[in-house]
Coordinates of C-alpha atoms in Angstrom, one line a residue:
M464 CA 0.0 0.0 0.0
E465 CA 1.1 3.6 -0.5
N466 CA 1.8 6.3 2.1
Y467 CA 3.4 4.2 4.9
E468 CA 3.9 6.1 8.1
Q469 CA 7.6 6.0 9.1
T470 CA 9.3 5.3 12.4
D471 CA 12.5 3.8 13.7
V472 CA 11.1 0.8 15.6
L473 CA 7.6 -0.8 15.4
I474 CA 6.7 -2.9 18.5
C475 CA 3.9 -5.4 18.2
G476 CA 2.4 -6.0 21.6
C477 CA 2.3 -3.9 24.7
G478 CA 2.5 -6.5 27.4
P479 CA 5.3 -6.1 30.0
T480 CA 8.1 -6.9 27.4
G481 CA 6.9 -4.6 24.7
A482 CA 6.2 -1.8 27.1
M483 CA 9.6 -2.2 28.7
L484 CA 11.3 -2.1 25.3
S485 CA 9.4 1.0 24.3
G486 CA 10.3 2.7 27.6
Y487 CA 14.0 2.1 27.2
L488 CA 14.0 3.1 23.5
G489 CA 12.2 6.3 24.4
K490 CA 14.9 7.1 27.0
M491 CA 17.5 6.6 24.3
G492 CA 15.8 9.0 21.9
I493 CA 14.7 6.3 19.4
R494 CA 11.3 6.9 17.8
N495 CA 9.0 3.9 18.3
I496 CA 5.3 3.0 17.9
V497 CA 3.6 0.2 19.8
L498 CA 0.6 -1.6 18.4
E499 CA -1.6 -3.4 20.9
K500 CA -4.6 -5.4 19.9
E501 CA -6.5 -5.0 23.2
A502 CA -8.3 -1.7 23.9
F503 CA -7.4 -1.7 27.6
I504 CA -5.0 -3.3 30.0
T505 CA -6.3 -6.6 31.1
T506 CA -7.7 -6.7 34.6
D507 CA -6.7 -10.4 34.9
P508 CA -3.3 -10.8 36.6
R509 CA -1.3 -13.5 34.9
G510 CA 2.4 -13.3 36.0
I511 CA 2.7 -12.5 39.7
A512 CA 6.4 -12.8 40.6
L513 CA 9.4 -10.7 39.7
D514 CA 13.0 -11.3 40.7
D515 CA 15.6 -8.7 41.7
D516 CA 16.7 -8.2 38.1
G517 CA 13.2 -7.4 37.2
I518 CA 13.0 -4.8 39.9
R519 CA 16.3 -3.3 38.7
A520 CA 14.8 -3.0 35.2
L521 CA 11.8 -1.1 36.5
Q522 CA 14.2 1.1 38.5
G523 CA 16.1 1.9 35.2
L524 CA 12.8 3.4 33.8
G525 CA 12.4 5.6 36.8
L526 CA 9.6 3.5 38.3
Y527 CA 11.2 2.4 41.6
E528 CA 9.1 4.8 43.7
H529 CA 6.0 2.8 42.6
V530 CA 7.4 -0.7 43.0
F531 CA 6.4 -1.2 46.6
S532 CA 3.8 1.6 46.9
D533 CA 1.5 0.6 44.0
I534 CA 2.8 -2.4 42.0
G535 CA 3.4 -5.1 44.6
S536 CA 5.1 -6.2 47.8
P537 CA 8.2 -8.2 48.9
I538 CA 8.0 -12.0 49.1
P539 CA 9.3 -12.8 52.6
Q540 CA 10.1 -16.4 51.8
I541 CA 9.6 -19.1 49.2
R542 CA 8.8 -22.4 51.0
F543 CA 9.0 -25.9 49.6
V544 CA 6.7 -28.1 51.6
G545 CA 6.7 -31.9 51.2
G546 CA 4.2 -34.6 52.1
V547 CA 0.6 -35.5 51.2
H548 CA -1.5 -33.1 53.3
H549 CA -3.4 -29.8 53.1
D550 CA -1.5 -27.9 55.8
L551 CA -0.2 -24.5 54.7
H552 CA 1.7 -24.1 58.0
R553 CA 3.7 -27.3 57.6
K554 CA 7.5 -26.9 58.2
P555 CA 9.3 -26.7 54.8
F556 CA 12.2 -28.9 53.8
L557 CA 13.7 -25.9 52.0
S558 CA 13.2 -22.1 52.1
F559 CA 14.5 -19.3 49.9
D560 CA 15.2 -16.1 51.8
T561 CA 13.8 -13.7 49.2
A562 CA 13.6 -10.8 51.5
S563 CA 17.4 -10.5 51.8
S564 CA 19.6 -8.2 49.7
E565 CA 22.4 -10.7 49.1
G566 CA 22.2 -10.6 45.3
N567 CA 23.9 -8.4 42.7
T568 CA 21.4 -5.6 42.6
G569 CA 20.8 -4.1 46.1
H570 CA 17.2 -5.2 45.8
I571 CA 15.3 -8.0 47.6
G572 CA 15.3 -11.3 46.0
A573 CA 11.7 -11.4 44.8
M574 CA 8.5 -9.4 44.8
R575 CA 4.8 -10.4 44.1
H576 CA 3.2 -7.9 41.8
N577 CA -0.3 -7.1 40.4
Q578 CA 0.3 -7.3 36.7
P579 CA -2.3 -4.7 35.7
A580 CA -0.7 -2.2 38.0
L581 CA 2.7 -3.1 36.6
E582 CA 1.6 -2.6 33.1
R583 CA -0.1 0.7 33.9
H584 CA 3.1 2.1 35.2
L585 CA 5.1 0.8 32.3
R586 CA 2.7 2.5 29.9
S587 CA 3.0 5.8 31.9
V588 CA 6.6 5.8 30.7
I589 CA 5.5 5.5 27.1
D590 CA 2.9 8.2 27.6
S591 CA 5.4 10.7 29.0
S592 CA 8.0 10.2 26.3
K593 CA 8.1 12.3 23.1
F594 CA 9.7 9.4 21.3
S595 CA 7.3 6.6 22.1
E596 CA 3.6 6.2 21.1
L597 CA 1.1 3.5 22.1
R598 CA -1.8 2.7 19.8
S599 CA -4.4 0.4 21.3
N600 CA -7.1 -1.7 19.7
C601 CA -4.9 -2.3 16.7
T602 CA -4.6 -5.7 14.9
L603 CA -1.6 -6.6 12.8
T604 CA -2.6 -7.8 9.4
S605 CA 0.6 -8.2 7.3
I606 CA 4.4 -7.9 7.4
H607 CA 6.9 -7.8 4.6
E608 CA 10.4 -6.4 4.3
D609 CA 13.2 -5.4 2.0
D610 CA 16.9 -4.7 2.7
N611 CA 16.2 -1.4 4.5
W612 CA 12.7 -1.4 5.9
V613 CA 10.0 -3.6 7.4
Y614 CA 6.5 -2.8 6.2
A615 CA 3.5 -3.7 8.4
T616 CA -0.3 -3.1 8.0
Y617 CA -2.8 -3.1 10.7
S618 CA -6.5 -2.3 11.3
D619 CA -7.8 -0.2 14.2
S620 CA -11.1 0.6 15.7
T621 CA -12.1 2.5 12.6
T622 CA -11.5 -0.7 10.6
N623 CA -9.3 1.4 8.3
R624 CA -6.2 -0.5 7.0
K625 CA -3.1 1.5 7.8
G626 CA 0.6 1.0 7.2
I627 CA 3.9 1.7 9.0
Q628 CA 7.4 1.2 7.7
A629 CA 10.2 0.9 10.3
K630 CA 13.8 0.1 10.4
F631 CA 13.0 -2.8 12.7
L632 CA 9.8 -4.7 13.8
I633 CA 9.7 -6.3 17.2
G634 CA 7.3 -9.1 17.8
A635 CA 6.5 -8.9 21.5
D636 CA 3.0 -10.3 20.9
G637 CA 3.3 -13.5 22.8
K638 CA 3.5 -17.2 22.0
T639 CA 0.4 -17.1 19.7
G640 CA 1.1 -13.7 18.2
Y641 CA 1.0 -12.8 14.6
T642 CA 4.7 -12.0 14.2
R643 CA 6.0 -15.5 14.8
K644 CA 3.0 -17.7 14.0
N645 CA 2.1 -15.9 10.7
Y646 CA 5.3 -14.4 9.5
L647 CA 8.4 -16.0 10.9
E648 CA 7.4 -19.7 11.3
P649 CA 6.8 -20.1 7.5
K650 CA 10.4 -18.8 7.1
G651 CA 11.9 -21.5 9.4
I652 CA 11.7 -19.9 12.9
K653 CA 10.5 -22.7 15.3
L654 CA 9.7 -22.8 19.0
E655 CA 11.8 -25.7 20.1
W656 CA 12.0 -27.6 23.3
A657 CA 14.5 -25.9 25.6
E658 CA 15.3 -29.0 27.7
K659 CA 16.4 -32.5 26.8
T660 CA 13.2 -33.8 28.2
K661 CA 10.0 -32.3 26.8
Y662 CA 8.6 -30.3 29.8
N663 CA 4.9 -29.8 29.1
E664 CA 2.0 -29.7 31.5
T665 CA -1.4 -28.3 32.1
W666 CA -2.4 -26.7 35.4
V667 CA -5.4 -24.7 36.7
A668 CA -4.7 -21.1 37.8
L669 CA -6.9 -19.4 40.3
N670 CA -6.9 -15.8 41.3
W671 CA -9.0 -15.0 44.4
K672 CA -9.7 -11.7 46.0
I673 CA -10.1 -12.3 49.7
H674 CA -12.6 -10.3 51.8
L675 CA -12.4 -10.3 55.6
P676 CA -15.2 -11.9 57.6
T677 CA -16.1 -9.9 60.8
P678 CA -18.2 -10.7 63.9
A679 CA -20.9 -8.6 62.4
T680 CA -21.0 -10.3 59.0
H681 CA -20.3 -13.8 60.2
P682 CA -21.4 -14.0 63.9
Q683 CA -21.3 -17.8 63.9
F684 CA -17.6 -18.1 62.8
P685 CA -16.1 -20.0 65.7
L686 CA -12.7 -18.2 66.0
W687 CA -14.2 -14.9 67.3
K688 CA -14.9 -16.6 70.7
L689 CA -11.2 -17.4 70.9
G690 CA -10.1 -13.8 70.5
F691 CA -9.1 -13.8 66.8
S692 CA -9.5 -10.6 64.8
P693 CA -10.4 -10.6 61.1
E694 CA -6.8 -9.8 60.1
M695 CA -5.5 -12.7 62.3
V696 CA -8.0 -15.0 60.6
Y697 CA -6.8 -13.9 57.2
D698 CA -3.2 -14.5 58.1
L699 CA -4.0 -18.0 59.5
F700 CA -5.8 -19.2 56.3
F701 CA -3.7 -17.3 53.7
P702 CA -0.1 -17.3 55.0
D703 CA 2.3 -14.5 53.9
D704 CA 5.0 -16.7 52.4
F705 CA 4.9 -18.2 48.9
Q706 CA 4.5 -21.9 48.9
F707 CA 5.5 -24.7 46.6
L708 CA 3.4 -27.7 47.7
C709 CA 5.3 -30.7 46.7
N710 CA 2.4 -33.1 47.2
A711 CA 3.0 -36.4 45.3
R712 CA -0.8 -36.7 44.7
R713 CA -1.5 -33.2 43.5
P714 CA 1.4 -30.7 43.2
A715 CA 0.4 -27.1 43.7
V716 CA 1.7 -23.5 44.2
C717 CA 0.1 -20.8 46.2
G718 CA 0.6 -17.4 47.7
R719 CA -0.4 -13.8 48.1
F720 CA 0.3 -11.2 45.4
G721 CA 0.0 -7.5 44.8
L722 CA -0.2 -5.0 47.6
P723 CA -1.1 -6.3 51.1
N724 CA -4.4 -4.4 51.1
D725 CA -5.3 -5.9 47.8
R726 CA -5.7 -9.3 49.5
L727 CA -5.1 -11.2 46.3
W728 CA -4.3 -14.9 46.4
R729 CA -3.0 -17.3 43.7
F730 CA -3.5 -21.0 43.7
E731 CA -2.3 -23.3 40.9
F732 CA -2.5 -27.1 40.8
V733 CA -1.6 -29.7 38.2
I734 CA -4.1 -31.5 36.0
A735 CA -3.5 -35.3 36.4
P736 CA -3.5 -37.7 33.4
G737 CA -7.1 -38.4 32.3
E738 CA -8.5 -35.2 33.8
D739 CA -10.1 -32.5 31.8
G740 CA -8.6 -29.1 32.4
T741 CA -11.9 -27.2 31.7
E742 CA -13.8 -29.4 34.2
M743 CA -11.1 -29.1 36.8
A744 CA -11.4 -25.3 36.7
Q745 CA -15.1 -25.6 37.6
R746 CA -16.5 -24.6 41.0
H747 CA -17.2 -28.2 42.2
K748 CA -13.7 -29.3 41.4
I749 CA -12.1 -26.3 43.0
K750 CA -14.0 -27.1 46.2
E751 CA -12.6 -30.6 46.0
V752 CA -9.0 -29.6 45.4
V753 CA -8.4 -26.2 47.0
V754 CA -10.9 -25.8 49.8
P755 CA -9.2 -28.5 52.0
Y756 CA -6.2 -26.1 52.2
I757 CA -8.4 -23.3 53.7
T758 CA -10.1 -25.7 56.1
H759 CA -8.4 -26.2 59.4
P760 CA -9.0 -29.1 61.8
G761 CA -11.0 -28.0 64.8
S762 CA -8.4 -29.7 67.1
R763 CA -5.9 -27.0 66.2
Y764 CA -8.1 -24.5 68.2
G765 CA -9.6 -26.9 70.7
L766 CA -12.8 -27.2 68.8
T767 CA -14.8 -30.3 67.8
E768 CA -15.6 -29.2 64.3
D769 CA -13.4 -28.2 61.4
V770 CA -13.1 -24.5 60.6
E771 CA -13.4 -23.4 57.0
Y772 CA -12.7 -19.9 55.7
P773 CA -16.1 -18.4 54.7
E774 CA -16.9 -19.2 51.1
D775 CA -18.8 -16.0 50.6
C776 CA -15.6 -14.0 51.5
I777 CA -13.8 -15.4 48.4
E778 CA -14.3 -13.5 45.1
V779 CA -13.1 -15.6 42.1
L780 CA -11.2 -13.4 39.6
R781 CA -9.9 -16.2 37.5
S782 CA -10.3 -20.0 37.3
R783 CA -9.0 -21.6 34.1
P784 CA -6.6 -24.2 32.8
F785 CA -3.3 -23.1 31.2
G786 CA -0.5 -25.0 29.5
F787 CA 3.1 -24.3 30.0
A788 CA 6.4 -25.7 28.7
A789 CA 10.1 -24.9 28.5
R790 CA 10.7 -23.8 25.0
S791 CA 12.8 -21.4 23.0
C792 CA 13.0 -20.3 19.3
N793 CA 15.9 -21.5 17.2
K794 CA 16.5 -17.9 16.1
W795 CA 15.1 -14.7 17.7
A796 CA 15.7 -12.5 14.7
L797 CA 15.5 -12.9 10.9
G798 CA 16.3 -9.9 8.7
R799 CA 14.8 -6.9 10.3
T800 CA 12.1 -8.7 12.3
I801 CA 12.8 -9.7 15.9
L802 CA 11.1 -11.8 18.6
C803 CA 11.3 -11.1 22.3
G804 CA 9.5 -12.2 25.5
D805 CA 7.0 -15.0 25.2
A806 CA 7.1 -14.8 21.4
A807 CA 10.8 -16.0 21.6
H808 CA 10.6 -18.3 24.6
V809 CA 8.2 -19.7 27.2
F810 CA 8.8 -20.7 30.8
P811 CA 7.1 -22.9 33.4
P812 CA 5.8 -20.8 36.3
F813 CA 8.1 -22.2 38.9
G814 CA 10.7 -19.4 39.1
G815 CA 9.1 -16.1 38.5
Q816 CA 11.2 -15.8 35.3
G817 CA 8.6 -15.2 32.6
I818 CA 8.2 -11.4 32.9
A819 CA 11.8 -11.0 34.2
S820 CA 13.2 -12.7 31.1
G821 CA 11.2 -10.5 28.8
F822 CA 12.6 -7.5 30.6
R823 CA 16.1 -8.8 30.1
D824 CA 15.3 -9.3 26.4
A825 CA 14.1 -5.7 26.1
I826 CA 17.0 -4.0 27.9
G827 CA 19.6 -6.0 26.0
L828 CA 17.9 -5.3 22.7
A829 CA 17.1 -1.6 23.3
W830 CA 20.7 -0.3 23.2
R831 CA 21.5 -2.3 20.2
L832 CA 18.5 -1.0 18.3
A833 CA 19.5 2.5 19.4
I834 CA 23.0 2.1 17.8
L835 CA 21.6 0.5 14.7
C836 CA 18.9 3.2 14.2
S837 CA 21.2 6.2 15.0
S838 CA 24.4 5.2 13.2
K839 CA 25.3 7.4 10.3
R840 CA 27.0 4.4 8.6
P841 CA 25.4 1.1 7.6
L842 CA 26.0 -1.5 10.3
D843 CA 25.6 -5.3 10.1
H844 CA 22.3 -5.5 11.9
E845 CA 22.0 -9.3 11.5
A846 CA 25.3 -9.8 13.3
T847 CA 24.4 -7.3 16.0
L848 CA 21.0 -9.0 16.6
A849 CA 22.5 -12.5 16.5
A850 CA 25.0 -11.4 19.2
W851 CA 22.0 -10.2 21.3
Y852 CA 20.1 -13.4 21.3
K853 CA 23.2 -15.6 21.6
E854 CA 24.0 -13.7 24.9
R855 CA 20.4 -13.9 26.0
K856 CA 20.2 -17.6 25.4
Q857 CA 23.1 -18.1 27.7
Q858 CA 21.2 -16.2 30.5
L859 CA 18.0 -17.9 29.5
D860 CA 19.5 -21.3 30.0
K861 CA 20.6 -20.4 33.5
S862 CA 17.2 -19.0 34.4
L863 CA 15.4 -22.0 32.8
A864 CA 17.6 -24.5 34.7
A865 CA 16.7 -22.9 38.0
T866 CA 13.0 -22.9 37.1
V867 CA 13.0 -26.5 36.0
R868 CA 14.8 -27.5 39.3
N869 CA 12.0 -25.8 41.2
G870 CA 9.4 -27.6 39.0
E871 CA 11.0 -31.0 39.5
M872 CA 10.8 -30.5 43.3
V873 CA 7.2 -29.5 43.1
N874 CA 6.3 -32.3 40.6
T875 CA 7.9 -35.3 42.3
K876 CA 5.1 -37.9 41.9
N877 CA 6.9 -40.8 43.8
S878 CA 6.4 -40.6 47.5
L879 CA 9.7 -42.4 48.2
E880 CA 11.6 -40.0 46.0
G881 CA 9.9 -37.2 47.8
F882 CA 10.9 -38.5 51.2
L883 CA 14.5 -38.9 50.2
R884 CA 14.5 -35.4 48.7
D885 CA 13.0 -33.9 51.8
W886 CA 15.3 -35.8 54.2
T887 CA 18.4 -34.9 52.2
L888 CA 17.7 -31.2 51.9
W889 CA 16.6 -31.0 55.5
S890 CA 19.7 -32.8 56.9
V891 CA 22.3 -30.8 54.9
Q892 CA 20.9 -27.6 56.5
F893 CA 22.5 -28.6 59.8
I894 CA 25.7 -27.3 58.2
P895 CA 25.4 -23.5 58.5
Q896 CA 27.3 -22.7 55.3
W897 CA 25.2 -25.0 53.2
K898 CA 22.0 -23.8 54.8
H899 CA 22.9 -20.2 54.0
W900 CA 23.8 -21.2 50.4
L901 CA 20.4 -23.0 49.9
E902 CA 18.5 -20.0 51.4
Q903 CA 19.9 -17.8 48.7
G904 CA 18.1 -19.8 46.0
P905 CA 19.2 -18.9 42.4
R906 CA 21.2 -16.0 43.7
A907 CA 23.7 -18.4 45.2
E908 CA 25.1 -19.1 41.8
G909 CA 26.2 -15.5 41.5
P910 CA 25.8 -13.0 38.7
I911 CA 25.4 -13.9 35.1
E912 CA 28.7 -14.1 33.2
Y913 CA 28.6 -14.6 29.5
S914 CA 31.0 -17.0 27.7
H915 CA 32.6 -15.2 24.8
T916 CA 32.1 -16.2 21.2
P917 CA 33.1 -14.2 18.2
G918 CA 30.9 -11.1 17.7
L919 CA 29.7 -10.8 21.3
P920 CA 30.1 -7.1 22.4
F921 CA 32.6 -7.3 25.3
I922 CA 36.3 -7.9 25.7
P923 CA 36.8 -11.2 27.5
K924 CA 40.5 -10.7 28.3
L925 CA 39.4 -7.5 30.2
N926 CA 36.8 -9.3 32.3
G927 CA 33.9 -8.3 30.1
G928 CA 30.6 -10.1 29.9
V929 CA 29.8 -10.1 33.6
A930 CA 26.7 -8.4 35.1
F931 CA 27.9 -5.3 37.0
P932 CA 26.7 -5.1 40.6
Q933 CA 24.6 -2.3 42.1
I934 CA 25.0 -0.9 45.6
Y935 CA 23.8 2.2 47.4
C936 CA 25.7 5.5 47.3
V937 CA 25.7 9.1 48.3
A938 CA 27.1 12.1 46.3
V939 CA 30.1 13.4 48.2
S940 CA 29.1 16.9 47.2
D941 CA 25.6 16.5 48.7
K942 CA 25.5 17.9 52.2
D943 CA 22.0 16.3 52.7
E944 CA 23.6 12.9 52.0
I945 CA 20.7 11.6 50.0
V946 CA 21.0 7.8 49.3
R947 CA 20.8 6.7 45.7
F948 CA 21.2 3.5 43.7
T949 CA 24.5 3.4 41.9
D950 CA 22.8 2.7 38.5
D951 CA 20.9 6.0 38.9
A952 CA 24.2 7.9 39.4
I953 CA 25.9 6.1 36.5
F954 CA 23.1 6.4 34.0
D955 CA 21.9 9.8 35.2
S956 CA 19.4 11.4 32.7
S957 CA 21.8 14.4 32.2
K958 CA 24.3 12.1 30.5
T959 CA 24.3 11.8 26.7
K960 CA 26.3 8.7 26.0
Q961 CA 24.9 5.1 26.0
F962 CA 28.1 3.5 27.4
Q963 CA 29.4 4.8 30.7
I964 CA 32.8 4.8 32.4
V965 CA 32.8 3.8 36.1
V966 CA 35.9 4.6 38.2
L967 CA 36.4 2.5 41.3
L968 CA 38.9 4.2 43.6
P969 CA 40.2 2.1 46.5
S970 CA 40.8 5.4 48.4
L971 CA 40.1 9.1 47.9
Q972 CA 43.9 9.6 48.1
L973 CA 44.0 8.6 44.4
L974 CA 41.3 11.1 43.3
H975 CA 43.7 13.8 42.1
S976 CA 45.9 11.5 40.2
T977 CA 43.0 9.7 38.6
L978 CA 41.3 12.9 37.5
A979 CA 44.6 14.0 36.0
E980 CA 45.0 10.7 34.1
L981 CA 41.5 11.0 32.7
G982 CA 42.0 14.6 31.8
G983 CA 45.2 13.8 30.0
M984 CA 43.5 11.3 27.7
D985 CA 42.2 12.0 24.2
Q986 CA 39.0 13.8 24.9
D987 CA 37.5 13.5 21.4
N988 CA 34.1 12.2 22.3
T989 CA 33.1 9.1 20.4
S990 CA 29.5 8.4 19.5
L991 CA 29.1 5.9 22.4
L992 CA 31.4 7.0 25.2
S993 CA 32.8 10.1 26.9
Y994 CA 35.5 10.4 29.5
D995 CA 33.8 13.6 30.8
E996 CA 30.8 11.5 31.9
A997 CA 32.8 9.1 34.1
T998 CA 31.2 8.4 37.4
I999 CA 33.7 8.0 40.3
F1000 CA 33.1 5.9 43.4
A1001 CA 35.1 5.7 46.6
P1002 CA 34.5 3.6 49.8
R1003 CA 32.5 5.3 52.5
V1004 CA 35.3 5.1 55.0
S1005 CA 37.5 7.3 52.9
A1006 CA 35.0 9.9 51.9
P1007 CA 35.4 13.5 53.2
K1008 CA 32.9 15.2 55.4
F1009 CA 31.3 18.6 55.0
I1010 CA 33.0 21.3 57.1
D1011 CA 30.8 24.2 58.1
G1012 CA 28.4 23.3 55.3
Q1013 CA 31.1 23.3 52.6
A1014 CA 32.4 20.3 50.6
P1015 CA 36.2 19.9 50.4
E1016 CA 37.8 21.4 47.3
T1017 CA 38.8 17.9 46.1
V1018 CA 35.2 17.0 45.5
T1019 CA 33.6 16.9 42.0
N1020 CA 29.9 16.4 41.3
R1021 CA 30.8 13.1 39.7
L1022 CA 32.1 11.6 42.9
Y1023 CA 30.1 9.2 45.1
R1024 CA 30.8 7.2 48.2
S1025 CA 29.3 3.9 49.1
A1026 CA 26.4 3.9 51.5
S1027 CA 25.7 1.5 54.3
A1028 CA 22.7 -0.7 54.9
E1029 CA 21.8 1.4 57.8
E1030 CA 21.8 4.6 55.7
F1031 CA 19.6 2.9 53.1
G1032 CA 17.3 1.6 55.7
Q1033 CA 16.6 5.2 56.9
C1034 CA 16.0 6.7 53.5
K1035 CA 12.8 6.8 51.4
L1036 CA 14.1 4.2 49.0
C1037 CA 13.6 1.6 51.7
Q1038 CA 9.9 2.4 52.3
G1039 CA 7.7 -0.7 51.7
R1040 CA 10.6 -3.2 51.6
P1041 CA 12.7 -4.8 54.4
T1042 CA 15.9 -3.1 55.6
P1043 CA 18.8 -4.7 53.8
R1044 CA 20.2 -7.9 55.1
G1045 CA 23.3 -9.5 53.6
Y1046 CA 24.1 -6.3 51.7
D1047 CA 27.7 -6.0 50.7
E1048 CA 28.8 -2.4 50.6
E1049 CA 32.1 -3.3 48.9
L1050 CA 30.5 -5.5 46.2
M1051 CA 31.5 -3.3 43.2
W1052 CA 35.2 -3.3 44.2
R1053 CA 35.3 -7.0 45.2
S1054 CA 33.4 -8.3 42.1
M1055 CA 35.7 -6.3 39.7
S1056 CA 38.8 -7.6 41.4
S1057 CA 40.0 -4.1 42.2
K1058 CA 40.0 -3.0 38.5
R1059 CA 40.1 0.8 38.4
Y1060 CA 38.2 1.7 35.2
I1061 CA 35.0 -0.1 34.0
I1062 CA 33.3 0.5 30.6
L1063 CA 29.6 -0.3 31.3
R1064 CA 27.0 -1.3 28.7
P1065 CA 23.5 0.2 29.0
D1066 CA 22.2 -3.3 30.0
R1067 CA 24.5 -3.1 33.1
F1068 CA 27.0 -5.7 31.7
V1069 CA 30.7 -5.0 31.7
F1070 CA 32.2 -4.3 28.3
A1071 CA 35.7 -4.1 29.8
A1072 CA 37.3 -3.8 33.2
C1073 CA 40.7 -2.0 33.0
N1074 CA 43.6 -1.5 35.4
T1075 CA 45.1 1.5 33.6
T1076 CA 44.1 4.3 31.4
A1077 CA 46.1 2.7 28.6
E1078 CA 43.9 -0.3 28.8
L1079 CA 40.9 2.0 29.1
D1080 CA 41.9 3.8 25.9
M1081 CA 42.4 0.6 24.0
A1082 CA 39.0 -0.7 25.2
A1083 CA 37.3 2.5 24.2
K1084 CA 38.8 2.3 20.7
E1085 CA 37.7 -1.4 20.4
L1086 CA 34.2 -0.4 21.4
E1087 CA 34.1 2.3 18.7
K1088 CA 35.5 -0.2 16.1
M1089 CA 33.0 -2.8 17.1
F1090 CA 30.0 -0.6 16.2
S1091 CA 31.3 1.4 13.2

């Protein structure tokens, strides 16, 4: 068709992945249009868990203030409970301490979110950007491309057929979306099994909104006479921790999600062979499978009859079967058309990795698209995109392995195997070091570190390819000593370059000589990096103090000191989440093995970690060469 509208990037689908990608592209000044087939954000929460990487991704869009005030709440623990029973208070054989800050990000290990609220805030970033635009109620109808452009047509609420040409088209439209199913699969893109064994099951997912019974509304409820309040009753029947119920007869997962006052509860259970998923989602089957978990034996309270949470206090928001598998596409990009999120890979729901993996896709893809779209010289986009998904597949495999391990614990069908599993994991926790290691869950394996293959954008001999840690910091020139995240200092909105230099000083005694060395380097700014934008960090113990309200003359506005867990605990960033436990104030220095100069990619991975300015200059030139 004629008169195609033109943009840099066309994103098909405005779920969490598409919205995250649009948000980061907008921050990088890349024009993008998002087409979403639905008229409004769905009110049905699907994903409910997000790990610390996912929280860091939201922080990067400036949404951290909303994370625990409107989007969700911390998960205190993830408990793995064995045995054939219906007791949500049974002692677990394994627990993950997801409220600690022992990971690589300074955030808690996991949160439980309300997906509609999450999507609403992601879309607010699109709405506030002059480079991003969301068009809802739009259905993709065709895609074709040539060497320079992708052409797409779509219909909107007016039923008019419209066209957009873009330098790249992103399919973030899910596992059944048009981009893969109708356009790329006929060209050889396939969703393949991601594990050696085909991991494929059907479960029923319930979303309940819980209302509180009161002595006025339910005068016959027996626990009032024992002194229980409505909130105490709610906590008894719907415990705060997230639970993997490793029941050999009927594996299940349950837990609260969203804000505490939302009182939302998720329960998922497996469909056994020979059962019909649609039937198992019906009310009479839900009463058979789920209600025993919210029915307590009267003997627990010294009563003769069992105590069931009042049925009329449960509002059913969702009850339907869903299938899941561990699968990934053989290629995530072909020509100028790219897949990300559920369109490129699908996860079982045992690790909270579905949305988080889509976020990682989006952040790693955004900066590459920004380079490809803004370069004044033609670049090899196919090589650039292949490097993106080769990296992402490495990280995906690690996330998938952790998810499948969780699933295998939950889905153990053999009672003897379950007993041996429970006994083994329980017994090794008598060794304090092993217990602590197990409690860290997936974070115990440390940060992602990519293995280098030709074309991947980092320098392996200079410790590139590792996820850069985040701690808390304070600007030394700030007499109010406001605590920030280090990412927010490094990627401050006033900076113009995508890649950033981080300087890690072991002591402030080296500040003058370091500034002199940086000032003596070739200051011709490249398109990707500027020495003038370097962010300098020093340990808190070596930072100068204000004297009579004045900062020492040695201080620059680019200098920050590390902040302690106590300082973070007293600042507004800690509202709604636990005070940090297990936080390592020296993590940046320790993880970089005392390297002085770090070139950091926009996705928070190290491009190169250098000892000297000579190495830094060499790495900067290699970066420019790599993308010219």
